[in-house]
């Protein structure tokens, strides 16, 4: 049976002290996770940005990383000439480029 670990991006934003406390309670520390399937869920396309160091480490240890974003990122621009559809596509391409830098395949990005 394959183990899937769910990581909410909000949890990854917690302070270092809080993360160390949680890791101390974990059966296996995060930096020892290997050959697992990990799912990070965030509301916005860039919610995983503060987690890229952890994601890169997990990817390097042979874990399968999946990123799920719950919105398309189609709002939040001051450019009146940019449509919501265009902005959503820009945000998607930015996310795919960032994940590629981490070695996470584009097909592991779910939006």
Backbone as a printed PyTorch tensor [residue, N CA C, xyz], in Angstrom:
tensor([[[  0.8440,  -1.1820,   0.0000],
         [  0.0000,   0.0000,   0.0000],
         [  0.8820,   1.2350,   0.0000]],

        [[  0.6080,   2.1600,  -0.8790],
         [  1.3870,   3.3740,  -1.0120],
         [  0.9460,   4.3890,   0.0390]],

        [[  1.9200,   4.9880,   0.6890],
         [  1.6200,   6.0080,   1.6870],
         [  1.6070,   7.3660,   1.0090]],

        [[  0.5710,   8.1510,   1.2520],
         [  0.5140,   9.5050,   0.7300],
         [  0.4900,  10.4610,   1.9110]],

        [[  1.3760,  11.4230,   1.8830],
         [  1.4430,  12.4120,   2.9450],
         [  0.8600,  13.7150,   2.4230]],

        [[ -0.0370,  14.2970,   3.1670],
         [ -0.6560,  15.5530,   2.7880],
         [ -0.0100,  16.6750,   3.5780]],

        [[  0.4490,  17.6840,   2.8830],
         [  1.0590,  18.8370,   3.5280],
         [  0.2700,  20.0600,   3.0970]],

        [[ -0.2890,  20.7450,   4.0160],
         [ -0.9980,  21.9860,   3.7200],
         [  0.0190,  23.1140,   3.7390]],

        [[  0.0050,  23.9830,   2.7440],
         [  0.9980,  25.0430,   2.6650],
         [  0.9970,  25.9240,   3.9050]],

        [[ -0.1480,  26.0940,   4.5430],
         [ -0.2080,  26.9040,   5.7590],
         [  0.6870,  26.3020,   6.8310]],

        [[  0.7060,  24.9900,   6.9300],
         [  1.5560,  24.3410,   7.9180],
         [  3.0240,  24.5680,   7.6110]],

        [[  3.3810,  24.6070,   6.3380],
         [  4.7680,  24.8000,   5.9660],
         [  5.2410,  26.2240,   6.2340]],

        [[  4.3090,  27.1440,   6.4120],
         [  4.6700,  28.5230,   6.6970],
         [  4.9020,  28.7560,   8.1860]],

        [[  4.6520,  27.7710,   9.0130],
         [  4.7960,  27.9620,  10.4530],
         [  6.2330,  28.2770,  10.8060]],

        [[  6.4300,  28.8120,  11.9660],
         [  7.7650,  29.2410,  12.3810],
         [  8.7010,  28.0540,  12.5230]],

        [[  9.9960,  28.3250,  12.4760],
         [ 11.0000,  27.2750,  12.5930],
         [ 10.8650,  26.5510,  13.9170]],

        [[ 10.6210,  27.2730,  14.9790],
         [ 10.4750,  26.6380,  16.2940],
         [  9.3100,  25.6650,  16.2910]],

        [[  8.2240,  26.0750,  15.6830],
         [  7.0500,  25.2130,  15.6100],
         [  7.3440,  23.9820,  14.7480]],

        [[  8.0630,  24.1830,  13.6590],
         [  8.4020,  23.0680,  12.7740],
         [  9.3270,  22.0840,  13.4820]],

        [[ 10.2870,  22.6050,  14.2450],
         [ 11.2000,  21.7230,  14.9760],
         [ 10.4380,  20.9370,  16.0320]],

        [[  9.4950,  21.5850,  16.6870],
         [  8.6930,  20.9110,  17.7050],
         [  7.8820,  19.7780,  17.0700]],

        [[  7.2880,  20.0550,  15.9040],
         [  6.5070,  19.0310,  15.2110],
         [  7.3900,  17.8820,  14.7450]],

        [[  8.5690,  18.2190,  14.2390],
         [  9.4830,  17.1810,  13.7630],
         [  9.9370,  16.2860,  14.9110]],

        [[ 10.1030,  16.8700,  16.0880],
         [ 10.5170,  16.0720,  17.2370],
         [  9.4590,  15.0330,  17.5960]],

        [[  8.1990,  15.3360,  17.3350],
         [  7.1000,  14.4290,  17.6400],
         [  6.8790,  13.4040,  16.5250]],

        [[  7.3870,  13.7020,  15.3270],
         [  7.1570,  12.8200,  14.1830],
         [  7.9160,  11.5080,  14.3590]],

        [[  7.2970,  10.4400,  13.8840],
         [  7.9340,   9.1310,  13.9390],
         [  9.2160,   9.1250,  13.1060]],

        [[  9.1330,   9.7110,  11.9160],
         [ 10.2950,   9.8510,  11.0460],
         [ 10.4050,  11.3310,  10.6830]],

        [[ 11.5380,  11.9680,  10.9790],
         [ 11.6900,  13.3920,  10.6450],
         [ 11.5500,  13.6330,   9.1400]],

        [[ 11.0660,  14.8040,   8.7820],
         [ 10.8210,  15.1560,   7.3780],
         [ 12.0790,  14.9650,   6.5340]],

        [[ 13.2280,  15.3190,   7.0580],
         [ 14.4480,  15.1950,   6.2580],
         [ 14.8750,  13.7460,   6.0200]],

        [[ 14.1630,  12.8100,   6.5980],
         [ 14.4320,  11.3790,   6.3870],
         [ 13.3720,  10.7170,   5.5040]],

        [[ 12.3400,  11.4660,   5.1010],
         [ 11.3050,  10.8910,   4.2520],
         [ 11.9070,  10.5110,   2.9030]],

        [[ 11.6210,   9.3190,   2.4440],
         [ 12.1180,   8.8630,   1.1450],
         [ 11.0990,   7.9160,   0.5220]],

        [[ 11.0230,   7.9860,  -0.8210],
         [ 10.1410,   7.1080,  -1.5960],
         [  8.6820,   7.1620,  -1.1360]],

        [[  8.2210,   8.3640,  -0.8150],
         [  6.8310,   8.5710,  -0.4190],
         [  6.1400,   9.4370,  -1.4700]],

        [[  4.8360,   9.4540,  -1.4510],
         [  4.0550,  10.3600,  -2.2860],
         [  3.5740,  11.4850,  -1.3790]],

        [[  3.9100,  12.7130,  -1.7520],
         [  3.6150,  13.8730,  -0.9180],
         [  2.7460,  14.8350,  -1.7110]],

        [[  1.6860,  15.3040,  -1.0900],
         [  0.7510,  16.2310,  -1.7220],
         [  0.7160,  17.5200,  -0.9150]],

        [[  1.0980,  18.6250,  -1.5530],
         [  1.0040,  19.9450,  -0.9340],
         [ -0.2270,  20.6260,  -1.5070]],

        [[ -1.1010,  21.1080,  -0.6310],
         [ -2.3370,  21.7750,  -1.0560],
         [ -2.2620,  23.2320,  -0.6410]],

        [[ -2.4770,  24.1250,  -1.5970],
         [ -2.4800,  25.5530,  -1.3150],
         [ -3.6290,  26.2290,  -2.0300]],

        [[ -4.0150,  27.3820,  -1.5360],
         [ -5.1100,  28.1200,  -2.1610],
         [ -4.6820,  28.7920,  -3.4600]],

        [[ -3.4490,  29.2800,  -3.4990],
         [ -2.9830,  30.0850,  -4.6290],
         [ -1.7520,  29.4600,  -5.2630]],

        [[ -1.5180,  29.8260,  -6.5130],
         [ -0.4130,  29.2310,  -7.2730],
         [  0.9490,  29.4500,  -6.6320]],

        [[  1.1470,  30.4940,  -5.8900],
         [  2.4640,  30.7370,  -5.2960],
         [  2.5420,  30.3710,  -3.8150]],

        [[  1.5400,  29.7030,  -3.2770],
         [  1.5400,  29.3640,  -1.8530],
         [  2.6560,  28.3990,  -1.4750]],

        [[  3.1820,  27.6730,  -2.4340],
         [  4.2620,  26.7340,  -2.1430],
         [  5.6370,  27.3970,  -2.1570]],

        [[  5.7210,  28.6680,  -2.5340],
         [  7.0110,  29.3370,  -2.7250],
         [  7.8960,  29.2970,  -1.4800]],

        [[  7.3300,  29.4950,  -0.3160],
         [  8.1290,  29.4710,   0.9100],
         [  8.5190,  28.0550,   1.3120]],

        [[  8.0150,  27.0790,   0.5920],
         [  8.2990,  25.6750,   0.8860],
         [  9.2750,  25.0560,  -0.1080]],

        [[  9.7910,  25.8370,  -1.0360],
         [ 10.6140,  25.2700,  -2.0940],
         [ 11.8630,  24.5700,  -1.5730]],

        [[ 12.4630,  25.0690,  -0.5150],
         [ 13.6270,  24.3840,   0.0600],
         [ 13.2680,  22.9950,   0.5420]],

        [[ 12.1630,  22.8990,   1.2630],
         [ 11.6960,  21.6010,   1.7630],
         [ 11.2890,  20.6990,   0.6080]],

        [[ 10.5910,  21.2580,  -0.3770],
         [ 10.1730,  20.4610,  -1.5290],
         [ 11.3810,  19.9420,  -2.3130]],

        [[ 12.4120,  20.7800,  -2.4770],
         [ 13.6220,  20.3470,  -3.1820],
         [ 14.3020,  19.2080,  -2.4270]],

        [[ 14.3600,  19.3150,  -1.1060],
         [ 14.9570,  18.2600,  -0.2980],
         [ 14.1610,  16.9620,  -0.4360]],

        [[ 12.8440,  17.0640,  -0.3380],
         [ 11.9960,  15.8810,  -0.4680],
         [ 12.1270,  15.2560,  -1.8510]],

        [[ 12.1910,  16.0820,  -2.8810],
         [ 12.3570,  15.5990,  -4.2610],
         [ 13.7040,  14.8870,  -4.3890]],

        [[ 14.7530,  15.4510,  -3.8130],
         [ 16.0850,  14.8520,  -3.8860],
         [ 16.1540,  13.5010,  -3.1820]],

        [[ 15.2720,  13.2820,  -2.2250],
         [ 15.2480,  12.0120,  -1.5000],
         [ 14.3590,  10.9620,  -2.1720]],

        [[ 13.9550,  11.2200,  -3.4060],
         [ 13.2040,  10.2150,  -4.1570],
         [ 11.7200,  10.1920,  -3.8810]],

        [[ 11.1960,  11.2370,  -3.2690],
         [  9.7560,  11.3220,  -3.0290],
         [  9.0600,  11.8140,  -4.2910]],

        [[  7.8140,  11.4420,  -4.4660],
         [  6.9760,  11.9480,  -5.5470],
         [  6.1870,  13.1220,  -4.9810]],

        [[  6.4220,  14.3180,  -5.4900],
         [  5.7880,  15.5340,  -4.9830],
         [  4.6760,  15.9510,  -5.9330]],

        [[  3.5140,  16.2130,  -5.3780],
         [  2.3810,  16.7460,  -6.1380],
         [  1.9590,  18.0550,  -5.4820]],

        [[  1.6250,  19.0340,  -6.3110],
         [  1.1750,  20.3400,  -5.8400],
         [ -0.2450,  20.5610,  -6.3550]],

        [[ -1.1500,  20.9000,  -5.4380],
         [ -2.5260,  21.2190,  -5.8100],
         [ -2.8020,  22.6540,  -5.4010]],

        [[ -3.3040,  23.4550,  -6.3410],
         [ -3.7590,  24.7990,  -6.0020],
         [ -5.2620,  24.8680,  -6.2440]],

        [[ -5.9270,  25.5520,  -5.3500],
         [ -7.3890,  25.5710,  -5.3640],
         [ -7.9800,  26.7430,  -6.1420]],

        [[ -7.1290,  27.6700,  -6.5700],
         [ -7.5920,  28.7880,  -7.3920],
         [ -6.6850,  28.9070,  -8.6060]],

        [[ -7.1230,  29.6400,  -9.6160],
         [ -6.3300,  29.7790, -10.8340],
         [ -5.3760,  30.9650, -10.7990]],

        [[ -5.4800,  31.8250,  -9.8140],
         [ -4.6230,  33.0020,  -9.7640],
         [ -5.0210,  34.0480, -10.7840]],

        [[ -6.2910,  34.0940, -11.1270],
         [ -6.7420,  34.9850, -12.2060],
         [ -7.1290,  36.3860, -11.7360]],

        [[ -6.8490,  36.7270, -10.4870],
         [ -7.1140,  38.0820,  -9.9870],
         [ -5.8560,  38.6050,  -9.2940]],

        [[ -5.8300,  39.9140,  -9.0830],
         [ -4.7280,  40.5000,  -8.3420],
         [ -3.7240,  41.2450,  -9.1920]],

        [[ -4.1790,  41.8130, -10.2830],
         [ -3.2730,  42.6100, -11.1150],
         [ -3.7890,  44.0410, -11.2000]],

        [[ -2.8680,  44.9580, -11.4090],
         [ -3.2310,  46.3610, -11.6190],
         [ -3.2630,  46.7050, -13.1110]],

        [[ -2.9420,  45.7270, -13.9420],
         [ -2.8940,  45.9450, -15.3850],
         [ -4.2940,  45.8320, -15.9820]],

        [[ -4.8770,  46.9520, -16.4260],
         [ -6.2430,  46.9080, -16.9770],
         [ -6.3200,  46.2040, -18.3350]],

        [[ -5.1840,  45.9870, -18.9820],
         [ -5.1690,  45.3400, -20.2960],
         [ -4.9930,  43.8260, -20.2160]],

        [[ -4.8730,  43.3090, -19.0090],
         [ -4.6520,  41.8800, -18.8260],
         [ -5.9550,  41.2250, -18.3850]],

        [[ -6.4260,  40.2740, -19.1760],
         [ -7.6780,  39.5840, -18.8300],
         [ -7.4150,  38.5590, -17.7290]],

        [[ -8.4770,  38.1180, -17.0960],
         [ -8.3510,  37.0840, -16.0600],
         [ -7.8110,  35.7820, -16.6510]],

        [[ -8.2210,  35.4790, -17.8560],
         [ -7.7380,  34.2710, -18.5300],
         [ -6.2370,  34.3760, -18.7790]],

        [[ -5.7880,  35.5260, -19.2350],
         [ -4.3590,  35.7360, -19.4710],
         [ -3.5680,  35.6510, -18.1640]],

        [[ -4.0810,  36.2590, -17.1210],
         [ -3.3860,  36.2460, -15.8330],
         [ -3.3030,  34.8290, -15.2760]],

        [[ -4.3690,  34.0710, -15.3960],
         [ -4.3540,  32.6840, -14.9310],
         [ -3.2950,  31.8780, -15.6740]],

        [[ -3.1720,  32.0870, -16.9780],
         [ -2.1670,  31.3550, -17.7660],
         [ -0.7520,  31.7820, -17.3750]],

        [[ -0.5500,  33.0650, -17.1320],
         [  0.7640,  33.5400, -16.6790],
         [  1.1290,  32.8850, -15.3570]],

        [[  0.1950,  32.8770, -14.4160],
         [  0.4540,  32.2740, -13.1040],
         [  0.7360,  30.7810, -13.2290]],

        [[  0.0160,  30.0970, -14.1210],
         [  0.2500,  28.6620, -14.3280],
         [  1.6610,  28.4270, -14.8690]],

        [[  2.0500,  29.2190, -15.8480],
         [  3.3850,  29.0580, -16.4330],
         [  4.4780,  29.3810, -15.4070]],

        [[  4.2570,  30.3830, -14.5710],
         [  5.2190,  30.7030, -13.5070],
         [  5.3620,  29.5300, -12.5390]],

        [[  4.2400,  28.9460, -12.1490],
         [  4.2640,  27.8120, -11.2230],
         [  4.9820,  26.6240, -11.8470]],

        [[  4.6790,  26.3080, -13.1040],
         [  5.3390,  25.1950, -13.7810],
         [  6.8450,  25.4160, -13.9020]],

        [[  7.2470,  26.6530, -14.1770],
         [  8.6790,  26.9650, -14.2820],
         [  9.3700,  26.7990, -12.9240]],

        [[  8.7200,  27.2500, -11.8640],
         [  9.2910,  27.1210, -10.5200],
         [  9.4180,  25.6510, -10.1330]],

        [[  8.3990,  24.8600, -10.4100],
         [  8.4520,  23.4380, -10.0760],
         [  9.5110,  22.7120, -10.9030]],

        [[  9.6840,  23.1110, -12.1560],
         [ 10.7150,  22.5050, -13.0030],
         [ 12.0960,  22.7370, -12.4050]],

        [[ 12.3130,  23.9080, -11.8330],
         [ 13.5900,  24.2080, -11.1720],
         [ 13.8540,  23.2600, -10.0060]],

        [[ 12.7920,  22.7850,  -9.3840],
         [ 12.9050,  21.8610,  -8.2530],
         [ 12.9670,  20.4060,  -8.7100]],

        [[ 12.7740,  20.1800, -10.0050],
         [ 12.7610,  18.8190, -10.5160],
         [ 11.4170,  18.1300, -10.3880]],

        [[ 10.3850,  18.9150, -10.1010],
         [  9.0340,  18.3640,  -9.9770],
         [  8.3570,  18.4530, -11.3390]],

        [[  7.9250,  17.3180, -11.8910],
         [  7.3270,  17.3110, -13.2310],
         [  6.0460,  18.1510, -13.3030]],

        [[  5.8410,  18.7650, -14.4550],
         [  4.6500,  19.5800, -14.6630],
         [  3.3550,  18.8130, -14.4820]],

        [[  3.3720,  17.5210, -14.8130],
         [  2.1550,  16.7330, -14.6350],
         [  1.8390,  16.4690, -13.1650]],

        [[  2.7200,  16.8760, -12.2750],
         [  2.4430,  16.7650, -10.8360],
         [  1.8260,  18.0340, -10.2680]],

        [[  1.5540,  19.0000, -11.1360],
         [  0.8740,  20.2390, -10.7350],
         [ -0.5910,  20.1130, -11.1070]],

        [[ -1.4450,  20.2200, -10.1310],
         [ -2.8920,  20.0700, -10.3280],
         [ -3.5660,  21.3720,  -9.9390]],

        [[ -4.3350,  21.9280, -10.8720],
         [ -5.0350,  23.1790, -10.6070],
         [ -6.4440,  23.0330, -11.1100]]])
